[in-house]
Coordinates of C-alpha atoms in Angstrom, one line a residue:
M1 CA 79.1 91.8 76.4
R2 CA 79.1 88.3 75.7
E3 CA 82.6 88.6 74.1
Q4 CA 83.5 89.9 77.6
I5 CA 82.2 87.8 80.0
M6 CA 83.7 85.0 77.8
K7 CA 87.3 87.0 77.9
I8 CA 87.0 87.5 81.6
L9 CA 86.0 83.5 82.1
L10 CA 89.2 82.5 79.7
K11 CA 91.6 84.8 82.0
A12 CA 90.1 83.3 85.3
F13 CA 90.8 79.7 84.0
R14 CA 94.6 80.7 82.2
N15 CA 94.9 82.3 86.0
G16 CA 93.8 79.5 88.2
L17 CA 95.4 76.8 85.9
G18 CA 98.6 79.4 86.4
A19 CA 98.5 79.2 89.9
L20 CA 97.4 76.0 90.1
I21 CA 101.0 74.7 87.9
A22 CA 102.9 76.9 90.2
L23 CA 101.7 75.6 93.4
I24 CA 102.5 71.9 92.1
S25 CA 106.3 73.0 90.8
R26 CA 106.6 74.5 94.2
L27 CA 105.5 70.8 96.1
I28 CA 107.7 69.0 93.7
P29 CA 111.0 68.1 95.4
V30 CA 114.2 69.9 93.1
K31 CA 117.9 68.0 93.2
K32 CA 119.8 71.0 93.8
V33 CA 123.5 71.4 92.8
R34 CA 125.7 71.0 96.1
R35 CA 129.1 72.9 96.4
S36 CA 131.5 73.8 98.9
T37 CA 131.2 77.1 100.5
Q38 CA 133.4 79.0 99.0
E39 CA 132.4 77.6 95.3
Q40 CA 128.7 78.0 96.6
E41 CA 130.1 82.0 97.6
L42 CA 131.5 82.6 94.2
A43 CA 128.7 81.7 92.7
D44 CA 125.9 83.7 95.1
A45 CA 128.7 86.5 94.1
K46 CA 128.2 85.8 90.1
A47 CA 124.2 85.6 90.7
K48 CA 123.9 88.9 92.3
N49 CA 124.4 90.5 89.0
I50 CA 120.8 88.4 87.4
V51 CA 117.6 89.7 87.7
L52 CA 115.1 87.1 86.6
Y53 CA 111.6 89.6 85.5
Q54 CA 108.5 87.0 85.3
F55 CA 104.9 86.4 85.7
F56 CA 104.3 84.1 89.0
A57 CA 101.7 82.0 87.2
C58 CA 103.7 81.3 83.6
P59 CA 104.5 78.1 82.3
F60 CA 107.9 79.1 80.9
C61 CA 108.6 81.5 84.0
I62 CA 108.0 78.6 86.4
M63 CA 110.7 76.4 84.6
S64 CA 113.2 79.0 85.1
R65 CA 112.9 79.4 88.4
R66 CA 113.4 75.8 88.5
V67 CA 116.2 75.5 87.2
I68 CA 117.3 78.6 89.1
R69 CA 116.6 76.5 92.3
G70 CA 118.1 73.2 91.2
L71 CA 121.5 75.3 90.3
N72 CA 121.2 76.3 94.1
I73 CA 121.6 80.4 93.1
K74 CA 120.1 83.1 94.3
I75 CA 118.7 85.4 91.7
V76 CA 116.4 88.1 92.2
T77 CA 113.1 87.6 90.8
R78 CA 110.7 90.7 90.1
D79 CA 107.0 90.6 88.8
A80 CA 106.4 91.9 85.8
Q81 CA 102.9 91.4 85.2
T82 CA 101.3 94.1 87.0
R83 CA 100.3 96.6 84.1
G84 CA 101.8 100.1 84.8
G85 CA 103.8 98.4 87.7
Q86 CA 107.2 99.1 88.2
Y87 CA 109.2 96.3 87.3
R88 CA 107.2 96.3 84.1
E89 CA 107.7 99.4 82.9
E90 CA 111.4 99.0 83.6
L91 CA 110.7 95.9 81.6
L92 CA 109.3 97.6 78.6
K93 CA 111.7 101.0 78.7
E94 CA 115.3 99.1 79.9
A95 CA 114.9 96.0 77.5
G96 CA 112.2 97.4 74.6
K97 CA 109.2 94.7 75.5
V98 CA 107.4 92.9 77.9
Q99 CA 108.3 89.1 77.0
V100 CA 108.8 87.4 80.0
P101 CA 110.7 85.1 81.4
C102 CA 114.0 88.1 80.6
L103 CA 117.1 87.5 82.4
K104 CA 118.8 91.1 82.7
I105 CA 122.3 89.9 83.0
T106 CA 124.6 93.2 84.2
E107 CA 128.3 92.9 83.1
N108 CA 131.6 94.9 83.7
G109 CA 128.6 97.7 83.3
K110 CA 127.2 96.2 80.2
V111 CA 123.5 95.0 80.4
T112 CA 122.5 92.0 78.5
W113 CA 118.7 91.4 78.5
M114 CA 117.8 87.2 77.9
Y115 CA 114.3 85.9 76.2
E116 CA 113.2 82.6 75.9
S117 CA 113.2 79.6 78.7
A118 CA 115.5 77.2 76.9
V119 CA 117.9 80.1 76.3
I120 CA 117.9 81.2 79.8
K121 CA 118.1 77.9 80.8
A122 CA 121.3 76.6 79.0
Y123 CA 123.2 80.0 79.8
L124 CA 122.2 79.3 83.8
E125 CA 123.5 75.5 83.2
K126 CA 126.7 76.6 81.6
E127 CA 127.5 79.5 84.0
F128 CA 126.7 77.8 87.1
G129 CA 125.9 73.8 86.6

């Protein structure tokens, strides 16, 4: 019983801290890449083939979302946190595991699943930086 209470308290603390980090992240401005209208349209078209699977309060997901905001690209985000939720099940079924952040990149009918925030950041900066 005591062990269960400790797990619940730890989970509540972790979720609260994650939410606080997410809030602070939204309040701290990100310097955005500026592009010409034509360049922005090309970046937006390319970004349509990318989806970020993430948890709202995950620090690595927050970092990935900040990179996306800074690069001024529109990437769809999917919350994979809810057990039994559509996007969590999709991530498990299609990618083989539930690990976030995870970038789903579709190019020429081929799907690539990219994990690890540092790898995601490097990829996005190379493609959109």
